[in-house]
Coordinates of C-alpha atoms in Angstrom, one line a residue:
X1 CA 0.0 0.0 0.0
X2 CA 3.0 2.5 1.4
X3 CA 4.4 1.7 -2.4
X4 CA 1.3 2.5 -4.2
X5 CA 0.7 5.5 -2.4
X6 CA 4.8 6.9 -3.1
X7 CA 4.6 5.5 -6.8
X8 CA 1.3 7.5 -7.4
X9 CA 3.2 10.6 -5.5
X10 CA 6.0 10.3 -7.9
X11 CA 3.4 10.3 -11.2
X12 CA 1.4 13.3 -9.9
X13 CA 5.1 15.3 -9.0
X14 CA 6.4 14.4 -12.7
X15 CA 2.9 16.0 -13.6
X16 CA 3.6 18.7 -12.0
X17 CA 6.9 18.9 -13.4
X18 CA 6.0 18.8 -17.2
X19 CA 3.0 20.9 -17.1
X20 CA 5.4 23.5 -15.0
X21 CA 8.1 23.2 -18.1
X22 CA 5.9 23.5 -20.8
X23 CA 4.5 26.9 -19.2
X24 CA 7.7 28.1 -18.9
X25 CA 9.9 27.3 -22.5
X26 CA 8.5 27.7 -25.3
X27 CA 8.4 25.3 -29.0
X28 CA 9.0 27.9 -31.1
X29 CA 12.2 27.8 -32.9
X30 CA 14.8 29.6 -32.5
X31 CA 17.1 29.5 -35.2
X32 CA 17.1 30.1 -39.0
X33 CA 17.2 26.0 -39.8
X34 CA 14.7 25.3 -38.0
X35 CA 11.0 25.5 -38.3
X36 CA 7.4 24.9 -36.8
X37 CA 5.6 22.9 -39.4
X38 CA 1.9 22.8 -38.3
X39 CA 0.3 21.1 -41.9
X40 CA 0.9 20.6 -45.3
X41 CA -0.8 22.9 -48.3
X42 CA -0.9 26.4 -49.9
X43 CA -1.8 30.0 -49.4
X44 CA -1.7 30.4 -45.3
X45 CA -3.9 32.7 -43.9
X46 CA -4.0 33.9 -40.2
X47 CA -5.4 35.4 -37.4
X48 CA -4.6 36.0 -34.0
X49 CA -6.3 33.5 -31.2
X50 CA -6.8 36.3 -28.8
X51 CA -4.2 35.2 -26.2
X52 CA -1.1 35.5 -27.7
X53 CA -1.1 33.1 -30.2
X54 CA -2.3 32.4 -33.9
X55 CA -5.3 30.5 -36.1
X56 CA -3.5 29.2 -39.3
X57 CA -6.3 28.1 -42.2
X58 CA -4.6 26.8 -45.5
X59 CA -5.8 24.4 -48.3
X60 CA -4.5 21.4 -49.1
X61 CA -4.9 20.0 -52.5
X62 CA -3.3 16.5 -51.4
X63 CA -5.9 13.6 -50.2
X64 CA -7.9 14.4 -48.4
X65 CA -8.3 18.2 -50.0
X66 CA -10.1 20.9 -48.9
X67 CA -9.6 23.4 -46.2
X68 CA -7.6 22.6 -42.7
X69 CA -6.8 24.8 -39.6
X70 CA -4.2 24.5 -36.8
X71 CA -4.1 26.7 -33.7
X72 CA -1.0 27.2 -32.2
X73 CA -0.6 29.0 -28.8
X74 CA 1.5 31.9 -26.7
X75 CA 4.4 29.1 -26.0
X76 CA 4.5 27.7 -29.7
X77 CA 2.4 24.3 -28.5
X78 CA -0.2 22.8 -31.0
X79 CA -3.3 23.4 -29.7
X80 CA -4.8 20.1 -31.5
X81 CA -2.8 17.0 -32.1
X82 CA -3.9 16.9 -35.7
X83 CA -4.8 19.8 -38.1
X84 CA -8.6 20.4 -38.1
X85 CA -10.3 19.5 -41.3
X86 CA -12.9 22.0 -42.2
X87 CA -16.0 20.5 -44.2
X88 CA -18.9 21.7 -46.2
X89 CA -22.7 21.0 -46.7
X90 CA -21.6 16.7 -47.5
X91 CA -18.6 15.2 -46.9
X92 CA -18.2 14.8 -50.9
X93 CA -18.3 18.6 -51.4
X94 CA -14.1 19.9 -52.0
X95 CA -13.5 23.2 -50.1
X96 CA -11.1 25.9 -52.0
X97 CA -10.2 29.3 -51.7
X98 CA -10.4 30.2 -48.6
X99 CA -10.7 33.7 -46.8
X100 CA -10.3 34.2 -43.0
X101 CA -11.2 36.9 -41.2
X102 CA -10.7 37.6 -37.2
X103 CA -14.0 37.7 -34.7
X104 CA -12.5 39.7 -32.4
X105 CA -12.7 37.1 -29.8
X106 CA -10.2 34.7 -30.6
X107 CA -11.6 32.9 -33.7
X108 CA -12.7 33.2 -37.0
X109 CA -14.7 33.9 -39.9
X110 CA -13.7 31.8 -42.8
X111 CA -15.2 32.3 -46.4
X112 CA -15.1 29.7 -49.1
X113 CA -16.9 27.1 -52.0
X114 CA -17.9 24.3 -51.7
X115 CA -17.4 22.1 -55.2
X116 CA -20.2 19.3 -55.4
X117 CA -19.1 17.1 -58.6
X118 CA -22.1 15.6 -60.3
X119 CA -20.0 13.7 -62.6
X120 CA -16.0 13.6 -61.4
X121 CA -14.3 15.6 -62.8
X122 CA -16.3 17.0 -65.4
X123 CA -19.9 18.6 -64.1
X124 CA -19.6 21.0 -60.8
X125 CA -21.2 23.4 -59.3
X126 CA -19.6 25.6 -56.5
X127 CA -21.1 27.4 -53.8
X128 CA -19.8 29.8 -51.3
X129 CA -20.1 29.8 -47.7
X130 CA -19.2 31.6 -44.7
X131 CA -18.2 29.6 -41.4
X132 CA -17.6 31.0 -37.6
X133 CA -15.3 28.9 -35.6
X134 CA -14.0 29.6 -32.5
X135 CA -10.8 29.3 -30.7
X136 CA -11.1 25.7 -29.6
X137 CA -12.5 24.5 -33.3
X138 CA -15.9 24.4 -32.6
X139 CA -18.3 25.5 -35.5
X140 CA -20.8 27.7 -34.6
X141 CA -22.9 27.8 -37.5
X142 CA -22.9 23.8 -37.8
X143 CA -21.2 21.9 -39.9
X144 CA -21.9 23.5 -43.1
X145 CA -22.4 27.1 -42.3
X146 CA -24.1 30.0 -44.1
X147 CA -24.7 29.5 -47.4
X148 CA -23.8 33.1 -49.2
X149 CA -24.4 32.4 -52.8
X150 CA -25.3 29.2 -55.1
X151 CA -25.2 29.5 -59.2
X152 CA -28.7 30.0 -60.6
X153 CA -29.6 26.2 -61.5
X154 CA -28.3 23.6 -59.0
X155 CA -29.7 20.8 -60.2
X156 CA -27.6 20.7 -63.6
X157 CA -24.0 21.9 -64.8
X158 CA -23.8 25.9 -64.3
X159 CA -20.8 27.7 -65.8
X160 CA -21.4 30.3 -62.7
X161 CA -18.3 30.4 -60.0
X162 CA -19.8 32.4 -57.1
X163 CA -17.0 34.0 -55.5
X164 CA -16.0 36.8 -52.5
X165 CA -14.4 38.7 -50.1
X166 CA -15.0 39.1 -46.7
X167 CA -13.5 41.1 -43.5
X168 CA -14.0 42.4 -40.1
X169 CA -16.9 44.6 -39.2
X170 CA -15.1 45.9 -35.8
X171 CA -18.0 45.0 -34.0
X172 CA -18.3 41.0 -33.7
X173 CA -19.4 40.3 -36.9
X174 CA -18.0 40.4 -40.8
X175 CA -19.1 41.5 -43.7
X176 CA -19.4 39.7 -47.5
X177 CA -19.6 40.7 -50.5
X178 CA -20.0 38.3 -53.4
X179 CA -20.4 38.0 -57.2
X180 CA -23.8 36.8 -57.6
X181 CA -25.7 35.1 -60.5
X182 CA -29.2 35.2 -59.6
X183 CA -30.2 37.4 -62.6
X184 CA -27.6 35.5 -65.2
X185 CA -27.9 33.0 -67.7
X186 CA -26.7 29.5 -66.7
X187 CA -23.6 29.8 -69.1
X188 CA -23.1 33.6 -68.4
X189 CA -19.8 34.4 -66.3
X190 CA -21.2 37.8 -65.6
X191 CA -23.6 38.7 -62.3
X192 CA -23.9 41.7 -60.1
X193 CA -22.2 42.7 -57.0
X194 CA -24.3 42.2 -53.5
X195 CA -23.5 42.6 -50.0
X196 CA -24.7 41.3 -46.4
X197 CA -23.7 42.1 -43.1
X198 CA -23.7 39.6 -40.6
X199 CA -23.7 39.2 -36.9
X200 CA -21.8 36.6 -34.5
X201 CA -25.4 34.5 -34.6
X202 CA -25.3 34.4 -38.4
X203 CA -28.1 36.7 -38.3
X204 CA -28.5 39.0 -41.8
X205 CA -28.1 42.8 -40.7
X206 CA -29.3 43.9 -43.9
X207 CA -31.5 43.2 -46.3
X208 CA -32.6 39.6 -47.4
X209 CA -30.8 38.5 -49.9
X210 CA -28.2 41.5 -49.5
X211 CA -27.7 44.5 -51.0
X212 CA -27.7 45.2 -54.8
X213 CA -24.4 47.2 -55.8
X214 CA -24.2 47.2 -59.6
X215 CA -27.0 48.0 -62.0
X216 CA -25.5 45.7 -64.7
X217 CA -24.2 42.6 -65.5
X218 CA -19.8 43.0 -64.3
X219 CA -17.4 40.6 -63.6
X220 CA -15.7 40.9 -60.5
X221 CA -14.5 37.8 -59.4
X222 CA -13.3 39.9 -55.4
X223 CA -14.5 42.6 -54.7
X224 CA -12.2 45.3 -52.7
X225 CA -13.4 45.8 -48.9
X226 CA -11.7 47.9 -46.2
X227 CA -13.1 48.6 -43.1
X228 CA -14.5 52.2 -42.3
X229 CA -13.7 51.3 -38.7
X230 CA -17.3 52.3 -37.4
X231 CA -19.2 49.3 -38.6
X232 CA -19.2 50.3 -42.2
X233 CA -17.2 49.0 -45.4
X234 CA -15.7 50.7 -48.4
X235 CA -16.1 48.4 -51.3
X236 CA -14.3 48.5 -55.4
X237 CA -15.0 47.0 -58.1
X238 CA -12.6 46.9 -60.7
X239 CA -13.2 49.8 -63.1
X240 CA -16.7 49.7 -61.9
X241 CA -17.6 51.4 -58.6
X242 CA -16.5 52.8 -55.5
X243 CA -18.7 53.3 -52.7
X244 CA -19.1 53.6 -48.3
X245 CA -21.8 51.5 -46.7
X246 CA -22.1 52.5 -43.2
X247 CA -23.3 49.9 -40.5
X248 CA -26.8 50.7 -41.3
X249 CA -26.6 49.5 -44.8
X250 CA -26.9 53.0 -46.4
X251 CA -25.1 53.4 -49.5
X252 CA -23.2 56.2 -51.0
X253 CA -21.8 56.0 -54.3
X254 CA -17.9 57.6 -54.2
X255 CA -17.0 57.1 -57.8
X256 CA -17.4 61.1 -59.5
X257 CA -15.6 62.5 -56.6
X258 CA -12.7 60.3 -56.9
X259 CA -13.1 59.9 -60.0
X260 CA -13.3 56.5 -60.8
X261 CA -13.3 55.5 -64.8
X262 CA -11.5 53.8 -67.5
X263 CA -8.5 55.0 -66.7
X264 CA -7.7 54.7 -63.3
X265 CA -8.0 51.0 -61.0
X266 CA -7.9 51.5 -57.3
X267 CA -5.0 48.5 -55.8
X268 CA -6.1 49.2 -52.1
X269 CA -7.9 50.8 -49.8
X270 CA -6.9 51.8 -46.0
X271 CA -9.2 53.7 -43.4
X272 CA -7.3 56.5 -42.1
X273 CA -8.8 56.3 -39.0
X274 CA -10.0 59.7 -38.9
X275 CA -13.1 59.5 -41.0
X276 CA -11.5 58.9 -44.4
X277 CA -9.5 56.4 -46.3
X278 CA -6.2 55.9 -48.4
X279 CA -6.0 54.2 -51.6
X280 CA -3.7 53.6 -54.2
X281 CA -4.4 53.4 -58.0
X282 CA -2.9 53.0 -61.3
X283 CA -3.4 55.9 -63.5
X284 CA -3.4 54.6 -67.3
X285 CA -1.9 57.1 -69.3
X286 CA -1.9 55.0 -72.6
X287 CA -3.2 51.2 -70.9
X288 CA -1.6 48.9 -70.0
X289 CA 0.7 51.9 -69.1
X290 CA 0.9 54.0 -66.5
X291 CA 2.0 55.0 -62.8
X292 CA 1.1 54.2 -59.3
X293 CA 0.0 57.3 -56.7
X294 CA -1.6 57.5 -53.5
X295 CA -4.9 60.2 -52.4
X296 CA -6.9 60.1 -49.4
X297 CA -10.6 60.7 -49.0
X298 CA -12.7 62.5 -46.8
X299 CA -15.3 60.9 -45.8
X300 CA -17.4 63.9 -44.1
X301 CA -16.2 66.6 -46.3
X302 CA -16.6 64.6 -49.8
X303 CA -13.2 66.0 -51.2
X304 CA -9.7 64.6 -51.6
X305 CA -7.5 66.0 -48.9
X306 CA -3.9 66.0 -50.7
X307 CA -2.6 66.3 -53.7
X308 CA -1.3 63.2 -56.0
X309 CA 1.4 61.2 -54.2
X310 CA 3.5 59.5 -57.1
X311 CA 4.9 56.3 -55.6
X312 CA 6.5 55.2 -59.4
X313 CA 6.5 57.7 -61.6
X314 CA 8.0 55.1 -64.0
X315 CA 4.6 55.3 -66.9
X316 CA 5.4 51.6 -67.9
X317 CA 3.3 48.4 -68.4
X318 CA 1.0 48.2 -65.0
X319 CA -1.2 45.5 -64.7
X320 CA -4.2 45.4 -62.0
X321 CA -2.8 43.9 -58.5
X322 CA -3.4 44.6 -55.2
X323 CA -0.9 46.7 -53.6
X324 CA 1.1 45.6 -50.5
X325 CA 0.2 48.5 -47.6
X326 CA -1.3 48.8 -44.2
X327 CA -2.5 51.4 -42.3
X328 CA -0.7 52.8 -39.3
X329 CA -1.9 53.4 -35.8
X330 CA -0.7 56.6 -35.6
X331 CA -2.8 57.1 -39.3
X332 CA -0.4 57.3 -41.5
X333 CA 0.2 54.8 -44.9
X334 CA 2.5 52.2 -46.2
X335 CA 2.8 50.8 -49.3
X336 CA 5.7 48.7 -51.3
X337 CA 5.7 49.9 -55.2
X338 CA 6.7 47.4 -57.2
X339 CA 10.8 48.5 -57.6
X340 CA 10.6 47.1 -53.7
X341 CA 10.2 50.7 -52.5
X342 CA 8.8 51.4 -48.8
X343 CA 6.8 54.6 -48.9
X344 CA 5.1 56.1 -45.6
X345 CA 2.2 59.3 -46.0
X346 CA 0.8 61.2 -43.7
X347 CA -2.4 62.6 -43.5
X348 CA -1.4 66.0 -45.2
X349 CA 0.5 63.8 -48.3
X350 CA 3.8 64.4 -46.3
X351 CA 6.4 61.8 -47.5
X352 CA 7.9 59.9 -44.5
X353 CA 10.3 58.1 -45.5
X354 CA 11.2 60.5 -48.3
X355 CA 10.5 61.8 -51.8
X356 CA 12.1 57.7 -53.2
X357 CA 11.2 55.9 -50.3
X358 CA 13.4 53.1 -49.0
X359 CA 14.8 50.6 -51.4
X360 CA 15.2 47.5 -51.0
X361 CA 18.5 45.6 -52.2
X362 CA 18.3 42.5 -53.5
X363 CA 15.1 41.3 -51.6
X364 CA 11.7 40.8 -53.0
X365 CA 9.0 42.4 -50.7
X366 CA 6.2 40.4 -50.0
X367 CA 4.3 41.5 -47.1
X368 CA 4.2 45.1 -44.7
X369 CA 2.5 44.9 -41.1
X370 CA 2.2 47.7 -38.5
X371 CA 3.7 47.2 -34.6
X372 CA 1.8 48.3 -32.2
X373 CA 4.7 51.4 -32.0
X374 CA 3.8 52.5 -35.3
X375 CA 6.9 51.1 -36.9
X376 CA 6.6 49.0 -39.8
X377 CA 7.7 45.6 -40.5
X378 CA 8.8 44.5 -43.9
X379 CA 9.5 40.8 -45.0
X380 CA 10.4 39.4 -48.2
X381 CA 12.5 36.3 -49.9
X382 CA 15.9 35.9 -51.3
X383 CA 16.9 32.6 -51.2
X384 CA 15.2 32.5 -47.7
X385 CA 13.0 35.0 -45.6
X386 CA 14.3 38.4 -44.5
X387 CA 12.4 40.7 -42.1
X388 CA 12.9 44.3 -41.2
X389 CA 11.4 47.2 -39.2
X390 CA 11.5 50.8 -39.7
X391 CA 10.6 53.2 -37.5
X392 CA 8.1 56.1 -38.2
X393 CA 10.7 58.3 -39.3
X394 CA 12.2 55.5 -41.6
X395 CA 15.1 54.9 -39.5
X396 CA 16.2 50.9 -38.8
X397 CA 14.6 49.6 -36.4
X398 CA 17.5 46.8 -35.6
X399 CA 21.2 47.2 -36.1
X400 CA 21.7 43.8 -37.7
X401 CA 18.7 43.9 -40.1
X402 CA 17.6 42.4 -42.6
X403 CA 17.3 39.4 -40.0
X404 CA 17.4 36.1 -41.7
X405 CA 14.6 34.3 -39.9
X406 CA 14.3 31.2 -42.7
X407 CA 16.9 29.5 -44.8
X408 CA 14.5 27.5 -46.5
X409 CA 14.9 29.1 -50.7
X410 CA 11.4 28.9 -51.7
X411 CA 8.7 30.7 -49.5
X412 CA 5.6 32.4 -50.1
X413 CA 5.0 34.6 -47.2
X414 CA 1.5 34.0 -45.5
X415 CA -0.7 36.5 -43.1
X416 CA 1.6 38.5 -40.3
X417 CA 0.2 39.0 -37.2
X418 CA 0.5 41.2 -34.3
X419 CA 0.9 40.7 -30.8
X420 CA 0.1 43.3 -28.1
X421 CA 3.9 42.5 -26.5
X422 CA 5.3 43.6 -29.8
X423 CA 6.0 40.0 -30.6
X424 CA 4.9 39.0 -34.3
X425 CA 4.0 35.5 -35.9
X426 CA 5.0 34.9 -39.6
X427 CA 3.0 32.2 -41.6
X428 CA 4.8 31.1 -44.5
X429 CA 4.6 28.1 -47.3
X430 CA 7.5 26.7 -48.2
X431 CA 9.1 24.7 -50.3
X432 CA 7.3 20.8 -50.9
X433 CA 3.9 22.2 -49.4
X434 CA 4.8 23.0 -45.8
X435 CA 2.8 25.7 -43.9
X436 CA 5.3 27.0 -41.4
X437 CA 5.2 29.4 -38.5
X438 CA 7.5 31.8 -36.8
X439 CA 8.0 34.2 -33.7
X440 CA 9.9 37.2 -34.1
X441 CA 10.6 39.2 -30.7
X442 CA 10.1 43.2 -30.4
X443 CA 13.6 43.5 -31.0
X444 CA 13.7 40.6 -33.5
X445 CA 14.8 37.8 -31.9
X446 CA 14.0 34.5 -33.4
X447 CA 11.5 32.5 -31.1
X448 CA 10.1 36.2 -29.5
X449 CA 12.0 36.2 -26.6
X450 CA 14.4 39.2 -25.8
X451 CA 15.0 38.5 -21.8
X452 CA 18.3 36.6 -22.3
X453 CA 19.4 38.4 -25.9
X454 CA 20.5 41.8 -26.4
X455 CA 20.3 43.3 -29.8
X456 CA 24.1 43.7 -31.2
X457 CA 25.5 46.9 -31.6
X458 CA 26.9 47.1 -34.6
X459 CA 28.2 50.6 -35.9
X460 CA 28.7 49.1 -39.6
X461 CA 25.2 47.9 -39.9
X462 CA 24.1 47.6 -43.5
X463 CA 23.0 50.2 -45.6
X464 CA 20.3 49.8 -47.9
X465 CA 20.7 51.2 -51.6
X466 CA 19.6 50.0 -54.9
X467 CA 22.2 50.4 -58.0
X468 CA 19.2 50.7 -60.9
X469 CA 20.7 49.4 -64.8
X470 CA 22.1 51.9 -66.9
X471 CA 20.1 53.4 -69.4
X472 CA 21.0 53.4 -72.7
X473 CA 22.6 50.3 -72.9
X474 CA 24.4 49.4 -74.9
X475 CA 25.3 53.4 -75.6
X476 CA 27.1 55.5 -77.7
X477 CA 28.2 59.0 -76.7
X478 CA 27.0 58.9 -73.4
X479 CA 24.7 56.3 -70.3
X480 CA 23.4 57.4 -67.3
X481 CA 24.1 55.6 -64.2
X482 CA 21.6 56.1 -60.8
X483 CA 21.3 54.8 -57.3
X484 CA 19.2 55.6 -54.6
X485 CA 20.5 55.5 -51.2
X486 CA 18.9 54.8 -48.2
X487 CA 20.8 57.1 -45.8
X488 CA 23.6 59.3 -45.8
X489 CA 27.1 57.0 -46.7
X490 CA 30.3 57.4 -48.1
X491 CA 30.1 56.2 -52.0
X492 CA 32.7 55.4 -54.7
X493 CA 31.3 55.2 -57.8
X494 CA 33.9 53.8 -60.4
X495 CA 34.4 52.3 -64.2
X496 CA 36.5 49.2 -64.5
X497 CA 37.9 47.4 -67.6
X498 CA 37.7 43.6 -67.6
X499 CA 40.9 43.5 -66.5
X500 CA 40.0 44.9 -63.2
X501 CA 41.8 48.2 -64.0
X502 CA 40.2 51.3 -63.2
X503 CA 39.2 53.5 -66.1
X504 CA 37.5 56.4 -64.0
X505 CA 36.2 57.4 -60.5
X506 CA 33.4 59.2 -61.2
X507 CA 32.2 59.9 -57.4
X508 CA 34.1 59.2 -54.4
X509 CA 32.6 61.2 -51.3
X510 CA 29.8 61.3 -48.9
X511 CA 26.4 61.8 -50.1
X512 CA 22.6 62.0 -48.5
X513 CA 19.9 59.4 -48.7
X514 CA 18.3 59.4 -52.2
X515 CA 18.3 59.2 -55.7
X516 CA 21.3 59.9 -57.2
X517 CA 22.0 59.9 -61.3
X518 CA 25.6 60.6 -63.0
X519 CA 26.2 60.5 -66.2
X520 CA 29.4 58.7 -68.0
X521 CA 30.9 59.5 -71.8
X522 CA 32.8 56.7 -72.1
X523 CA 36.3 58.5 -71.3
X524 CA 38.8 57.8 -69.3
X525 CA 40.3 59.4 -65.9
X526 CA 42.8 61.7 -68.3
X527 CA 39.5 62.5 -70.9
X528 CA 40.4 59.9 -73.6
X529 CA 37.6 57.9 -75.3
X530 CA 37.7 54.6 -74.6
X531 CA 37.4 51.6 -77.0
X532 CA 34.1 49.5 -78.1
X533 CA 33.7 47.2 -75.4
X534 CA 32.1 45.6 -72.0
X535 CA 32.7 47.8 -68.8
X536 CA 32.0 47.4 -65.0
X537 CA 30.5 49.9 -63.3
X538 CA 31.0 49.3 -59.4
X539 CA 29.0 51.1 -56.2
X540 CA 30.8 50.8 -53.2
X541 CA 28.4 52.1 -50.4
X542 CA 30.9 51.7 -47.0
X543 CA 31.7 48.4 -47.1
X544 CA 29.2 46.9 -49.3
X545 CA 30.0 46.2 -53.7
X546 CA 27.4 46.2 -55.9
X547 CA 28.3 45.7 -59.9
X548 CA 26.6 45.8 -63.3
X549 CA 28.1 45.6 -66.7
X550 CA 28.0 48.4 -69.4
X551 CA 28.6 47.9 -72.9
X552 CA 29.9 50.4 -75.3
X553 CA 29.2 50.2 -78.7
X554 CA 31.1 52.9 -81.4

């Protein structure tokens, strides 16, 4: 008995034991090799679970398909043992293209279709449908959820694909807008734009069947939706319409005062926060080119508050994508052009970060998040994952940035969410299907802590600058050679033969942050013309080379 008693002592103290470690160390990893692989599948999408840690939805299109979810906490635990498979209407329906959404209470709204096959693979129809789930998996709305939208005939083959966007009303509930087909032909691929509001219940806030946006026939396979941060949405529609619903479900149409047409396609919109929202847009000045600017609207006064902000004044081939931005908490803007540029606006069109923005070398910008500081953290790939942060002002936030957080070569960066410690989680996809998540600390420590790490100091910390192509080239007479710079550094600028001999200097000082341009005739140091022939032009920023080659051609 005495032995039973001390042997069942011993099991509760080791209980005691583990549960006390895994409160107090954490799973996360900790270095670049390694890596928290929470399913398999594409296109991660995120939330935050309300405590700390993240909702991760993806889809796989292995067997079984369809949608799965994994919840992974503070500490870096699993919160289920296996990923969570979500399902539609019947277990025969496939689930795609998912859309997640916070609650504001930990979970989730998640739109998608449902694909029932009436004759593998040939005959389908798709529906969309919009679950809650909440942060312990449970489905709120039943297994199959809310039906949003179903093609006009469901009992034969429709050639309608039903499709949506939804987000976060700021008050419980989300909102969805949808391209709908109830007024189209079976065979037709073009329907009208509606919207519905919904609450936590499921319950329709507006009108049955939603609201009516279009008065013909588009095709808008997503509509645009931000947040008006009062309830409300703004909603675009590609070269169609722009307008405000407020949390009532009235409507006002925006496109004549910010002048919406042919010509000009809105990539995002951002509510300012202060009664008004951002946007970016391509203005085509012979399509498909043109440049990429920035405006803000006033809601209350109905004007635009600021001139034009050019963000690439470059008026080349632009097609329609969505840009890369967020919205500050302090209400300013920031957006990545597509020459991996960081702009910042303020409210007044003020440029932040400068009239060129911050380049980025040699990394390709995929996502931009807000901290809760204000500062803004940039990641992108380059035969792994980089991440940086720049304060409001655009200086570096860490001396030893860009941080390599993942050595893996192929990654698509998922969802980045915030913590309210300052601690971020990363969602990525990498190479062979995994979906991946990482920590990053305040201070950008791998695994979020910063307790037992200290940022180095290091005075020679890079400095970002972007050496752009020549232009002509090949050339004649003359090619002009530019840079922009992403603070003040000492610069050599200099023309080498293949031989490695230097031909000319052509700067060799210290120069601000900025574009730079010089211009080169093809002589030499003493002001002889060189021969026909390949050259090497080399930008020395500090201690950092950069090189492109230059032909000549007489």
């Amino acid at each position: 008995m005495k032995y039973s008693i001390s042997k069942f002592c011993i099991k509760i103290i080791f209980t005691i034991l583990f549960v006390l470690l895994t409160i107090s160390y954490s799973q996360w990893p900790t270095t670049v090799e390694n890596e928290l692989i929470i399913g398999g599948g594409h296109y991660p999408q995120a939330v935050s679970d309300g405590n700390g840690g993240v909702i991760v939805c993806w889809q796989n299109v292995g067997n079984p398909g369809g949608i799965f979810m994994q919840r992974v906490n503070k500490k870096g635990y699993k919160y289920w043992s296996e990923p969570i498979h979500i399902q539609g209407e019947k277990d025969t329906e496939t689930l795609i293209d998912h859309k997640i959404v916070t609650d504001g209470k930990g979970g989730m709204y998640v739109l998608f279709q449902d694909i029932l096959f009436w004759d593998y693979p040939n005959v389908q129809n798709r529906h969309l449908r919009l679950h809650h789930i909440d942060s312990s998996g449970t489905f709120l709305w039943g297994k199959s959820g809310i039906l949003i939208a179903t093609p006009a005939d469901t009992s034969q083959w429709c050639g309608h694909d039903p499709t949506g966007s939804c987000i976060y009303d700021g008050e419980g509930g989300a909102i969805v807008a949808w391209h709908d087909f109830r007024y189209s032909d079976r065979y037709s691929p073009y329907g009208h734009i509606f919207i519905q509001k919904y609450n936590s219940k499921g319950e329709n806030l507006w009108n049955d069947g939603g609201i009516q946006l279009t008065d013909s026939l588009i095709q808008c396979e997503y509509p645009l939706l931000n947040s008006d941060g009062k309830g409300g949405v703004y909603v675009y529609c590609w070269f169609t319409l722009l307008c405000h619903i407020d949390r009532y479900g009235s409507v006002k149409y925006l496109d004549s005062v910010v002048g919406i047409n042919d010509t000009i396609a809105i990539q995002s919109i951002d509510s300012d926060f202060e009664g008004g929202f951002y946007f970016t847009a391509i203005r085509y000045t012979d399509y498909p080119n043109g440049y990429l600017y920035c405006q803000r609207y006033n809601l209350e006064k109905e004007v635009l508050s600021q001139n034009d902000v050019v963000i690439d004044s470059s008026d080349r081939s632009y097609p329609w994508n969505r840009s890369k931005s967020t919205i500050n908490s302090d209400s300013t803007f920031s957006v990545i052009n597509r020459d991996n540029c960081i702009y910042r606006i303020g409210l007044y069109g003020n440029m932040m970060f400068g009239a060129n923005g911050i380049a980025m070398d040699s990394i390709f910008l995929q996502r931009i998040a807000s901290d809760i500081n204000s500062a803004n953290i940039v990641l992108g790939v380059s035969n792994g994952v980089y991440c940086s942060k720049f304060n409001r002002n655009g200086s570096i936030g860490w001396d030893n940035q860009p941080i390599l957080i993942s050595c893996e070569p192929e990654n698509n960066i998922g969802d980045v969410v915030v913590n309210e410690d300052g601690s971020f989680i990363i969602t990525m996809e990498q190479s062979y299907g995994y979906i991946a998540v990482k920590k990053i600390s305040k201070n950008g420590n791998i695994g979020g802590k910063d307790s037992s790490i200290k940022t180095p100091n290091n005075n020679s910390s890079k400095i970002y600058f972007q050496l752009f192509q020549n232009y002509p080239n090949p050339f004649n007479t003359s090619t002009k050679i530019s840079y922009h710079l992403y603070e003040s550094a000492n610069i050599c600028l200099s023309i080498y033969n293949l031989g490695g001999r230097e031909i000319i200097r052509l700067v060799d000082s210290k120069q601000n942050r900025g574009y730079h341009q010089y211009l080169w005739n093809g002589h030499d140091k003493y002001g002889k013309a060189v021969s026909s022939g390949i050259y090497i032009c080399r930008l020395q920023v500090n201690a950092i080379k950069r090189s492109l080659n230059i032909s000549l051609i007489k």
